[in-house]
Coordinates of C-alpha atoms (C1' of nucleotides) in Angstrom, one line a residue:
Chain A
M1 CA 24.7 -2.3 2.4
T2 CA 22.9 -5.4 1.4
I3 CA 19.5 -7.0 2.8
R4 CA 18.7 -10.9 2.9
V5 CA 15.3 -12.8 3.6
R6 CA 14.3 -16.4 4.6
P7 CA 12.2 -17.1 1.9
E8 CA 11.0 -20.1 4.7
S9 CA 10.0 -17.6 6.9
P10 CA 6.1 -17.0 8.1
V11 CA 7.2 -12.9 8.2
P12 CA 7.0 -12.0 4.5
I13 CA 9.3 -11.8 2.4
Y14 CA 8.1 -8.0 1.2
E15 CA 8.1 -7.6 5.0
Q16 CA 11.3 -9.0 5.6
I17 CA 12.4 -6.2 2.7
I18 CA 10.4 -3.3 4.2
G19 CA 11.9 -3.7 7.8
Q20 CA 15.5 -4.2 5.9
I21 CA 15.4 -0.9 4.3
V22 CA 13.8 1.0 6.9
F23 CA 16.1 -0.7 10.2
A24 CA 18.7 0.6 7.3
V25 CA 17.7 3.5 7.4
A26 CA 17.7 4.5 10.7
A27 CA 20.7 3.5 11.1
S28 CA 22.1 5.8 8.7
D29 CA 23.0 2.9 6.6
L30 CA 20.9 4.1 4.2
A31 CA 21.5 8.4 4.3
P32 CA 18.8 10.8 2.9
G33 CA 19.3 11.0 -1.1
E34 CA 20.8 7.8 -1.6
M35 CA 19.1 5.8 -4.1
V36 CA 17.8 2.4 -3.6
P37 CA 19.0 -0.8 -6.2
S38 CA 16.4 -0.8 -9.0
V39 CA 13.5 -3.3 -8.9
R40 CA 14.7 -5.6 -11.2
D41 CA 18.8 -4.8 -9.7
L42 CA 17.4 -6.3 -6.0
A43 CA 14.8 -8.8 -7.3
A44 CA 17.8 -10.8 -8.8
E45 CA 20.2 -10.6 -5.9
L46 CA 17.4 -11.8 -3.4
V47 CA 16.6 -14.2 -6.4
V48 CA 12.4 -13.7 -5.2
N49 CA 10.2 -12.0 -8.3
P50 CA 10.8 -8.2 -9.2
N51 CA 6.8 -7.7 -8.2
T52 CA 7.8 -8.5 -4.4
V53 CA 10.6 -5.5 -5.0
V54 CA 7.8 -2.9 -6.4
R55 CA 5.0 -4.3 -3.0
A56 CA 8.1 -3.9 -0.7
Y57 CA 9.2 -0.1 -2.1
Q58 CA 5.4 1.4 -2.3
E59 CA 4.2 0.7 0.7
L60 CA 8.2 2.9 1.8
E61 CA 7.3 4.9 -0.3
R62 CA 3.2 5.4 1.0
A63 CA 5.7 5.5 3.9
G64 CA 7.4 8.6 2.9
I65 CA 10.2 6.5 3.7
L66 CA 11.3 6.5 -0.5
E67 CA 10.8 8.7 -3.6
T68 CA 10.8 8.1 -7.2
K69 CA 13.5 9.4 -9.6
R70 CA 11.3 9.2 -12.7
G71 CA 13.0 7.2 -15.4
L72 CA 16.1 7.4 -12.9
G73 CA 14.8 5.3 -9.4
M74 CA 14.0 5.5 -5.4
E75 CA 15.9 6.7 -3.0
I76 CA 16.0 7.3 0.5
T77 CA 13.4 10.9 1.1
A78 CA 15.0 13.7 4.1
D79 CA 11.8 12.3 6.3
G80 CA 13.2 9.4 5.9
P81 CA 15.6 8.9 8.9
K82 CA 13.2 10.5 11.5
R83 CA 9.9 7.7 10.7
C84 CA 12.3 4.8 9.9
R85 CA 13.1 4.5 13.9
E86 CA 10.1 5.9 14.7
R87 CA 8.2 2.5 12.3
R88 CA 11.8 0.6 13.5
R89 CA 10.6 1.5 17.0
A90 CA 6.6 0.3 16.5
I91 CA 7.4 -2.5 14.2
V92 CA 9.5 -3.6 17.2
L93 CA 7.3 -3.2 19.9
L94 CA 4.6 -4.7 18.1
R95 CA 6.7 -8.0 17.8
M96 CA 7.4 -8.2 21.2
R97 CA 4.2 -7.5 23.1
E98 CA 2.4 -10.2 21.5
A99 CA 4.8 -12.2 23.4
L100 CA 5.0 -10.8 26.5
R101 CA 1.3 -11.5 26.6
E102 CA 1.6 -14.5 25.3
A103 CA 4.2 -15.0 28.6
A104 CA 1.8 -13.5 30.7
S105 CA -0.8 -14.9 30.0
A106 CA 1.3 -18.0 30.6
G107 CA 2.2 -17.2 34.0
L108 CA 5.5 -16.2 33.6
S109 CA 6.9 -13.1 36.0
A110 CA 8.5 -9.8 34.2
V111 CA 11.7 -12.1 35.8
D112 CA 11.5 -14.8 34.1
V113 CA 11.0 -13.3 30.8
C114 CA 14.1 -10.7 30.9
K115 CA 16.0 -14.8 32.4
M116 CA 14.3 -15.8 28.9
V117 CA 15.5 -12.8 26.7
E118 CA 18.7 -13.6 28.3
D119 CA 19.2 -16.5 27.3
E120 CA 18.1 -16.7 24.2
W121 CA 19.9 -13.6 23.2
P122 CA 24.0 -14.9 21.7
R123 CA 22.0 -18.1 20.4
L124 CA 20.4 -15.8 17.9
N125 CA 23.8 -14.8 16.0
S126 CA 24.4 -18.5 14.5
T127 CA 21.3 -18.4 13.3
R128 CA 20.5 -15.0 12.6
N129 CA 20.4 -12.7 8.7
G130 CA 23.1 -11.4 8.2
Q131 CA 24.9 -8.5 10.0
A132 CA 27.7 -9.1 12.2
K133 CA 27.6 -6.4 14.1
Chain B
M1 CA -12.5 -21.5 33.6
T2 CA -12.5 -19.4 31.6
I3 CA -11.6 -18.3 27.6
R4 CA -10.9 -15.3 25.8
V5 CA -10.3 -14.5 21.9
R6 CA -9.1 -11.2 20.5
P7 CA -10.5 -11.6 17.3
E8 CA -7.9 -8.6 16.4
S9 CA -4.9 -10.1 16.9
P10 CA -2.9 -11.3 14.2
V11 CA -2.3 -15.2 16.0
P12 CA -5.2 -16.8 14.6
I13 CA -7.8 -17.9 16.1
Y14 CA -8.1 -21.7 16.7
E15 CA -4.5 -20.7 18.0
Q16 CA -5.7 -18.9 20.6
I17 CA -7.7 -21.1 22.0
I18 CA -5.6 -23.8 21.9
G19 CA -2.8 -21.4 23.7
Q20 CA -5.2 -20.3 26.6
I21 CA -6.4 -24.2 26.9
V22 CA -2.8 -25.6 27.1
F23 CA -2.2 -23.0 30.0
A24 CA -5.2 -23.7 31.5
V25 CA -3.6 -27.4 31.5
A26 CA -0.1 -27.1 32.8
A27 CA -1.0 -24.4 35.4
S28 CA -4.0 -26.9 36.9
D29 CA -6.3 -25.1 36.1
L30 CA -7.6 -27.7 34.2
A31 CA -7.1 -31.6 35.5
P32 CA -6.6 -34.6 33.4
G33 CA -10.6 -36.6 33.2
E34 CA -12.3 -32.7 33.7
M35 CA -14.1 -32.6 30.1
V36 CA -13.7 -28.9 27.9
P37 CA -16.8 -27.2 27.1
S38 CA -18.9 -28.1 24.3
V39 CA -18.2 -27.4 20.3
R40 CA -21.2 -25.2 20.5
D41 CA -21.4 -24.1 23.5
L42 CA -17.8 -23.1 24.1
A43 CA -18.6 -21.4 20.2
A44 CA -21.7 -19.2 21.2
E45 CA -19.8 -18.2 23.9
L46 CA -16.9 -16.8 22.2
V47 CA -19.0 -15.8 19.2
V48 CA -16.7 -17.5 16.9
N49 CA -17.8 -20.6 13.4
P50 CA -18.4 -23.8 15.4
N51 CA -15.3 -25.0 12.8
T52 CA -12.4 -22.9 14.5
V53 CA -13.6 -24.8 18.0
V54 CA -13.0 -27.9 16.2
R55 CA -10.6 -27.4 14.8
A56 CA -8.5 -25.9 18.3
Y57 CA -10.3 -29.4 19.4
Q58 CA -9.2 -32.1 16.5
E59 CA -5.1 -30.6 17.5
L60 CA -4.9 -30.8 20.9
E61 CA -6.3 -34.5 20.8
R62 CA -3.7 -35.1 18.1
A63 CA -1.5 -33.4 21.1
G64 CA -2.9 -36.7 23.2
I65 CA -4.1 -33.9 25.1
L66 CA -8.1 -34.1 25.0
E67 CA -9.0 -37.2 24.4
T68 CA -13.1 -38.0 22.7
K69 CA -15.5 -39.3 25.2
R70 CA -17.4 -40.9 22.1
G71 CA -21.5 -39.3 23.8
L72 CA -20.5 -37.5 25.8
G73 CA -17.5 -34.2 24.8
M74 CA -14.2 -34.6 25.5
E75 CA -11.8 -34.6 28.3
I76 CA -7.7 -34.0 29.7
T77 CA -6.2 -37.0 29.9
A78 CA -3.8 -37.9 32.2
D79 CA -1.1 -37.3 30.2
G80 CA -2.1 -33.5 29.8
P81 CA -0.4 -31.9 32.4
K82 CA 3.1 -33.0 31.3
R83 CA 2.8 -32.1 28.0
C84 CA 1.0 -29.1 27.8
R85 CA 3.9 -27.9 30.4
E86 CA 6.0 -27.9 27.8
R87 CA 3.8 -26.5 25.6
R88 CA 3.5 -23.8 27.2
R89 CA 7.2 -23.6 27.2
A90 CA 7.7 -24.8 23.1
I91 CA 4.5 -21.2 22.8
V92 CA 6.1 -19.0 24.7
L93 CA 10.0 -19.3 23.1
L94 CA 8.9 -19.7 19.9
R95 CA 6.7 -16.2 19.6
M96 CA 9.8 -15.2 22.5
R97 CA 12.2 -16.1 19.3
E98 CA 10.8 -14.1 16.6
A99 CA 10.8 -11.0 18.9
L100 CA 13.8 -11.0 19.5
R101 CA 15.1 -11.8 16.1
E102 CA 13.4 -8.2 15.0
A103 CA 15.1 -6.7 18.0
A104 CA 18.5 -8.4 17.0
S105 CA 18.1 -7.3 13.9
A106 CA 17.0 -3.8 14.5
G107 CA 20.0 -2.8 16.0
L108 CA 18.5 -3.7 20.2
S109 CA 20.7 -4.6 22.6
A110 CA 19.6 -7.3 25.4
V111 CA 19.8 -4.6 27.4
D112 CA 17.3 -2.6 25.5
V113 CA 14.9 -5.3 25.2
C114 CA 14.4 -5.9 28.3
K115 CA 13.6 -2.2 29.0
M116 CA 11.7 -3.3 26.9
V117 CA 9.8 -5.8 28.4
E118 CA 9.8 -3.7 31.9
D119 CA 8.0 -0.8 30.3
E120 CA 6.0 -2.7 27.8
W121 CA 4.7 -5.0 31.0
P122 CA 2.4 -2.9 33.0
R123 CA 0.7 -1.8 30.7
L124 CA -0.6 -5.6 29.5
N125 CA -2.3 -6.4 32.4
S126 CA -4.8 -3.4 31.7
T127 CA -5.8 -4.2 28.0
R128 CA -5.3 -8.0 28.4
N129 CA -8.2 -9.9 26.8
G130 CA -10.2 -6.7 28.0
Q131 CA -10.6 -7.5 32.0
A132 CA -9.7 -4.5 33.8
K133 CA -9.2 -5.7 36.7
Chain C
M1 CA -23.7 -0.1 -4.0
T2 CA -22.4 0.3 -8.0
I3 CA -18.7 0.7 -8.8
R4 CA -18.0 1.4 -12.2
V5 CA -14.4 1.8 -13.9
R6 CA -13.5 2.7 -17.0
P7 CA -10.1 0.3 -18.2
E8 CA -9.5 3.2 -21.0
S9 CA -9.3 6.4 -18.4
P10 CA -5.7 7.1 -17.4
V11 CA -6.4 6.5 -14.1
P12 CA -5.4 2.7 -13.2
I13 CA -8.3 1.3 -12.3
Y14 CA -6.9 0.5 -9.1
E15 CA -7.1 3.3 -8.5
Q16 CA -11.2 4.0 -10.1
I17 CA -11.8 1.6 -7.0
I18 CA -10.0 2.8 -4.5
G19 CA -12.5 6.4 -5.8
Q20 CA -15.4 4.9 -6.3
I21 CA -15.7 2.8 -2.5
V22 CA -14.0 6.1 -1.1
F23 CA -16.6 8.2 -2.6
A24 CA -20.3 5.8 -1.4
V25 CA -18.6 5.5 2.1
A26 CA -18.3 9.7 2.9
A27 CA -22.0 9.9 0.6
S28 CA -23.2 7.5 3.6
D29 CA -24.0 4.7 0.3
L30 CA -21.8 2.0 2.4
A31 CA -22.0 2.5 5.9
P32 CA -19.8 1.6 9.1
G33 CA -20.0 -2.5 9.2
E34 CA -21.3 -3.0 6.0
M35 CA -19.2 -5.7 3.8
V36 CA -17.6 -5.2 0.2
P37 CA -18.0 -7.6 -1.7
S38 CA -15.9 -10.5 -2.3
V39 CA -12.8 -9.9 -4.0
R40 CA -13.9 -12.7 -6.3
D41 CA -17.4 -11.5 -7.0
L42 CA -16.0 -7.3 -7.9
A43 CA -13.6 -8.9 -9.9
A44 CA -16.2 -11.1 -11.5
E45 CA -18.1 -8.1 -11.5
L46 CA -16.0 -5.3 -13.0
V47 CA -14.5 -8.0 -15.7
V48 CA -10.6 -8.1 -13.8
N49 CA -7.7 -9.6 -12.5
P50 CA -9.0 -9.8 -8.9
N51 CA -5.5 -9.2 -7.9
T52 CA -6.4 -5.5 -8.9
V53 CA -9.5 -5.4 -6.8
V54 CA -7.1 -7.2 -3.9
R55 CA -4.2 -4.0 -4.6
A56 CA -7.3 -1.9 -4.2
Y57 CA -8.8 -2.9 -1.1
Q58 CA -5.6 -3.2 0.6
E59 CA -5.4 0.0 -0.2
L60 CA -8.5 1.0 1.8
E61 CA -7.8 -1.1 5.0
R62 CA -3.9 0.7 5.1
A63 CA -6.4 3.9 4.8
G64 CA -8.7 1.9 7.5
I65 CA -11.2 2.4 5.5
L66 CA -11.8 -1.1 5.5
E67 CA -11.2 -3.4 8.3
T68 CA -10.7 -7.4 7.5
K69 CA -12.6 -10.0 9.4
R70 CA -10.4 -13.3 9.0
G71 CA -12.4 -16.1 6.7
L72 CA -15.7 -14.2 6.3
G73 CA -13.9 -10.6 3.7
M74 CA -13.7 -7.0 4.8
E75 CA -16.1 -3.8 6.0
I76 CA -16.3 -0.3 6.3
T77 CA -14.9 0.0 10.1
A78 CA -16.2 3.2 11.5
D79 CA -13.5 5.6 11.0
G80 CA -14.3 4.7 8.1
P81 CA -17.4 8.2 6.6
K82 CA -14.8 10.3 8.6
R83 CA -11.8 9.0 6.9
C84 CA -13.5 9.3 3.1
R85 CA -15.1 12.6 3.3
E86 CA -12.4 13.5 3.8
R87 CA -9.7 11.9 1.6
R88 CA -13.1 12.5 -0.8
R89 CA -12.0 15.9 -0.5
A90 CA -7.3 15.6 -0.6
I91 CA -8.4 13.4 -4.5
V92 CA -10.6 16.9 -6.1
L93 CA -8.2 19.2 -4.5
L94 CA -5.7 17.2 -6.1
R95 CA -6.8 16.7 -8.8
M96 CA -8.2 20.9 -9.3
R97 CA -5.0 21.9 -8.1
E98 CA -3.2 20.3 -11.2
A99 CA -6.7 21.8 -14.0
L100 CA -5.6 25.7 -12.2
R101 CA -2.1 25.4 -12.4
E102 CA -2.1 24.6 -15.7
A103 CA -5.6 26.9 -16.6
A104 CA -3.1 29.8 -15.0
S105 CA -0.3 29.2 -16.8
A106 CA -2.1 29.7 -19.6
G107 CA -2.7 33.1 -18.9
L108 CA -6.5 32.6 -17.8
S109 CA -8.3 34.1 -15.1
A110 CA -10.3 33.0 -12.4
V111 CA -13.6 33.9 -14.7
D112 CA -12.5 31.9 -17.5
V113 CA -12.5 29.0 -15.1
C114 CA -16.0 28.9 -13.5
K115 CA -17.3 30.2 -16.4
M116 CA -15.5 27.2 -18.7
V117 CA -16.4 25.2 -15.0
E118 CA -20.3 26.1 -15.9
D119 CA -19.6 24.6 -19.5
E120 CA -18.5 21.6 -19.3
W121 CA -20.9 20.6 -16.2
P122 CA -23.8 19.7 -18.0
R123 CA -21.0 17.5 -20.7
L124 CA -20.7 15.1 -18.6
N125 CA -24.3 14.0 -17.4
S126 CA -23.5 12.0 -21.1
T127 CA -20.2 10.2 -20.8
R128 CA -20.1 10.4 -16.7
N129 CA -19.5 6.0 -15.4
G130 CA -22.7 5.7 -13.7
Q131 CA -24.6 7.5 -10.5
A132 CA -27.3 9.4 -12.2
K133 CA -28.4 11.7 -9.8
Chain D
M1 CA 11.0 33.5 -21.6
T2 CA 12.0 31.2 -18.7
I3 CA 10.6 27.3 -18.6
R4 CA 10.4 26.5 -15.0
V5 CA 9.5 22.5 -14.6
R6 CA 8.0 20.8 -11.1
P7 CA 9.7 17.7 -11.1
E8 CA 7.3 16.0 -8.1
S9 CA 4.6 17.3 -10.4
P10 CA 3.1 14.4 -11.8
V11 CA 2.6 15.9 -15.4
P12 CA 5.1 14.7 -16.9
I13 CA 8.1 16.7 -17.3
Y14 CA 8.4 16.2 -21.3
E15 CA 4.5 17.6 -22.0
Q16 CA 5.6 20.5 -18.8
I17 CA 7.8 21.7 -20.6
I18 CA 5.5 21.6 -24.0
G19 CA 3.0 23.6 -21.9
Q20 CA 5.2 26.5 -21.0
I21 CA 6.0 26.3 -25.3
V22 CA 2.7 27.1 -26.6
F23 CA 1.7 28.7 -23.8
A24 CA 5.2 31.2 -24.6
V25 CA 3.7 30.9 -27.6
A26 CA 0.0 31.9 -27.3
A27 CA 1.3 34.6 -25.4
S28 CA 2.9 36.1 -28.1
D29 CA 5.8 35.6 -25.9
L30 CA 7.4 34.1 -28.3
A31 CA 7.3 35.2 -31.4
P32 CA 7.5 33.8 -35.9
G33 CA 10.8 33.3 -37.0
E34 CA 12.6 33.2 -33.3
M35 CA 14.4 31.1 -31.9
V36 CA 14.3 28.8 -28.7
P37 CA 17.0 27.4 -26.8
S38 CA 19.0 24.4 -28.1
V39 CA 18.8 21.7 -26.4
R40 CA 21.8 21.4 -24.5
D41 CA 20.6 24.5 -22.8
L42 CA 17.6 24.6 -22.1
A43 CA 18.7 20.9 -21.1
A44 CA 20.9 22.1 -18.9
E45 CA 18.7 24.9 -17.7
L46 CA 16.3 22.9 -16.6
V47 CA 18.7 20.2 -14.7
V48 CA 17.0 18.0 -17.3
N49 CA 17.9 14.4 -19.0
P50 CA 18.6 15.8 -23.0
N51 CA 16.9 13.7 -24.2
T52 CA 13.9 14.2 -22.3
V53 CA 14.0 18.3 -24.4
V54 CA 14.0 16.4 -27.6
R55 CA 11.6 14.2 -27.3
A56 CA 9.3 17.8 -26.0
Y57 CA 10.6 19.4 -29.5
Q58 CA 9.9 17.0 -31.3
E59 CA 6.3 16.7 -30.7
L60 CA 5.8 20.6 -31.1
E61 CA 7.6 19.6 -34.1
R62 CA 5.6 17.2 -35.7
A63 CA 2.1 19.0 -34.3
G64 CA 4.3 22.1 -36.7
I65 CA 4.5 25.0 -33.8
L66 CA 8.7 24.4 -34.5
E67 CA 11.0 24.1 -37.2
T68 CA 14.0 22.8 -37.3
K69 CA 17.1 24.6 -39.7
R70 CA 19.6 22.2 -40.2
G71 CA 22.7 24.0 -38.6
L72 CA 21.1 26.0 -36.4
G73 CA 18.7 25.3 -34.1
M74 CA 14.9 25.4 -34.0
E75 CA 12.2 28.5 -34.3
I76 CA 8.6 28.9 -34.4
T77 CA 6.4 28.3 -37.1
A78 CA 4.2 30.2 -39.0
D79 CA 1.8 29.1 -37.6
G80 CA 3.0 28.9 -34.2
P81 CA 0.8 31.0 -32.6
K82 CA -2.6 30.0 -34.4
R83 CA -2.2 26.4 -33.2
C84 CA -1.1 27.6 -30.2
R85 CA -4.0 29.0 -28.9
E86 CA -6.0 25.4 -30.3
R87 CA -3.7 23.4 -28.0
R88 CA -3.9 25.5 -25.1
R89 CA -7.5 25.5 -24.8
A90 CA -7.0 21.7 -25.2
I91 CA -4.5 20.8 -22.8
V92 CA -6.5 23.2 -20.3
L93 CA -10.5 21.8 -20.9
L94 CA -8.4 18.4 -21.2
R95 CA -7.4 18.9 -17.8
M96 CA -10.3 20.9 -16.1
R97 CA -12.8 17.8 -18.0
E98 CA -10.6 15.5 -15.6
A99 CA -10.6 17.4 -12.3
L100 CA -14.3 17.6 -13.0
R101 CA -15.6 13.7 -14.1
E102 CA -13.3 13.4 -10.1
A103 CA -15.6 16.1 -8.8
A104 CA -19.1 15.0 -10.3
S105 CA -18.7 11.5 -9.4
A106 CA -17.4 12.8 -5.6
G107 CA -21.0 14.4 -5.1
L108 CA -20.7 17.4 -5.9
S109 CA -22.6 20.0 -7.8
A110 CA -20.9 23.2 -10.2
V111 CA -21.3 26.0 -7.6
D112 CA -19.5 23.6 -4.6
V113 CA -16.4 23.3 -7.7
C114 CA -17.1 27.1 -8.1
K115 CA -16.3 27.7 -5.0
M116 CA -13.6 25.4 -4.6
V117 CA -11.9 27.6 -7.7
E118 CA -12.3 30.5 -5.8
D119 CA -10.7 29.3 -2.5
E120 CA -7.9 28.2 -4.9
W121 CA -7.0 30.8 -7.1
P122 CA -4.7 32.6 -5.5
R123 CA -2.9 30.2 -3.2
L124 CA -2.0 28.8 -6.4
N125 CA 0.5 32.7 -7.4
S126 CA 2.7 32.1 -4.0
T127 CA 3.5 28.3 -4.8
R128 CA 3.7 27.9 -8.7
N129 CA 6.8 27.3 -9.7
G130 CA 8.6 28.3 -7.1
Q131 CA 8.5 32.0 -7.5
A132 CA 7.1 34.2 -5.1
K133 CA 6.8 37.4 -5.7
Chain E
dG1 C1' -16.2 -19.9 1.2
dT2 C1' -12.5 -15.9 1.9
dG3 C1' -8.7 -13.1 1.2
dG4 C1' -2.7 -13.4 1.2
dT5 C1' 0.8 -14.3 -1.1
dC6 C1' 4.0 -14.8 -4.5
dT7 C1' 6.4 -16.6 -9.6
dA8 C1' 5.8 -15.7 -14.7
dG9 C1' 5.4 -12.4 -18.0
dA10 C1' 3.8 -9.2 -20.4
dC11 C1' 3.3 -3.9 -22.1
dC12 C1' 3.0 1.1 -20.8
dA13 C1' 5.1 6.0 -19.9
dC14 C1' 8.9 8.4 -18.6
dG15 C1' 15.0 9.7 -19.0
Chain F
dG1 C1' 17.8 2.0 -18.0
dT2 C1' 13.8 3.3 -14.6
dG3 C1' 9.4 2.1 -12.2
dG4 C1' 3.1 0.9 -12.2
dT5 C1' -0.3 -1.6 -14.3
dC6 C1' -2.2 -5.4 -14.9
dT7 C1' -3.2 -10.9 -15.9
dA8 C1' -3.2 -15.2 -15.6
dG9 C1' -2.7 -19.3 -12.1
dA10 C1' -1.2 -21.3 -8.1
dC11 C1' -1.1 -22.6 -2.7
dC12 C1' -2.0 -20.9 1.7
dA13 C1' -4.1 -20.4 5.9
dC14 C1' -7.9 -19.1 8.6
dC15 C1' -13.2 -19.7 9.3

DNA sequence: GTGGTCTAGACCACG
DNA sequence: GTGGTCTAGACCACC
């Protein structure tokens, strides 16, 4: 499992980490009972401050996606996959709604937007953050 | 010409104002030489801090879309429409790219996204800017 | 509205702040629409690091009890009172259950426990943290 | 004599072990001169890290409740029962005081608390330590 | 002025 | 080794 963050992105690093883990669990790349990297390890790998990772993990714990095994680390909960699929949908929908609202108030039609999606989609792969498939 | 802002939106209020004016000019709802409301009037109408309107107008001035008529107010420049059409495209594209990047990293396909657009599109009008009809 | 924290307590400072605000809202000492002290002000008053206050406020925001007014501060939400009453109950119940479980496994009866409550209750006022009534 | 720990409890595992032994001695389920299970055996039975058991035993030794019989194991001291009865009282009182302080600062009265005790008490047996009957 | 994010580094409890 | 909390101080966007 590999996590990648884009430090120059407007979306906060801790949210990027959350998103990556949510998406990985939703896609069954991370299974319940599996442990996530330790705070220190992930921080070192991403070259960010450990506190930033702590924040991401704690938010995932509050969301019932991770649970702490004291002294050992944190692992995916049994409910994780279900919650992550819900959350994934919510994340994408939220961002999508913002974009659509903007498009609508700019006077575009649904057809215009779909054309734009098809135009932009292939262009993503060149600049995307990781996952090749 | 009516401007509406959603204070709870994640996009900053001054950006919303900019967007609304840009879109209005691009759609010829505001013509070159026409004047925009005074800072005080618009602030009162939108119930926002006057500084917020100032910031929006300043940015539009720097972009060559508004120009100051000393002692009178600000009006749309001759180049306004052209620049606004460009800028409109840039705004929509930017927001759309963010959404698509998220969708892609969530593992969705272009088809999934288009379906989502068609699902969400009609729903926009009912909640957009609070105007029900 | 006054908040007090006991730095020597085993319960984290940010949780104490959360609890105090939850209790205040549940008791209608803080009404919806009312603003809480600014992060910096409260930090100065409690002589704690601003980040500690930030953490408390953010958790209350995620719980739907506070909402951010950008550039202005944070205020109690309309749903705040309802959520705080629920949360107050949950907080007390949680701590109480731990105590009762301990008492039960120590072989005490319900009567023993109630007697203990009546014994200890008056003693609280001398060492308690604030609220005189 | 059976010891049970709840790994998901907020109270540390080593403290749970201490408590269970203290309560057993106080209730004469474990008599002076009787030996406690070996570190390895108890750790295996509870599925916890042996160091955790070591820590519990060490603390009980420091408290004069257990003593080492070199090469043989550890046994309950002659003073054990007396000290455990004192300690049992202290443990229960401490936990109870925390709960009461919370209840008081939440604005509950002594009557409210006693009602809560009577409500919760029967519920304990069904979930306590996982033993259903 | 407001909150939001991030870094650096410390100390603690737990296993 | 693990996570949890706290401090100090920086920089940013927004109003």
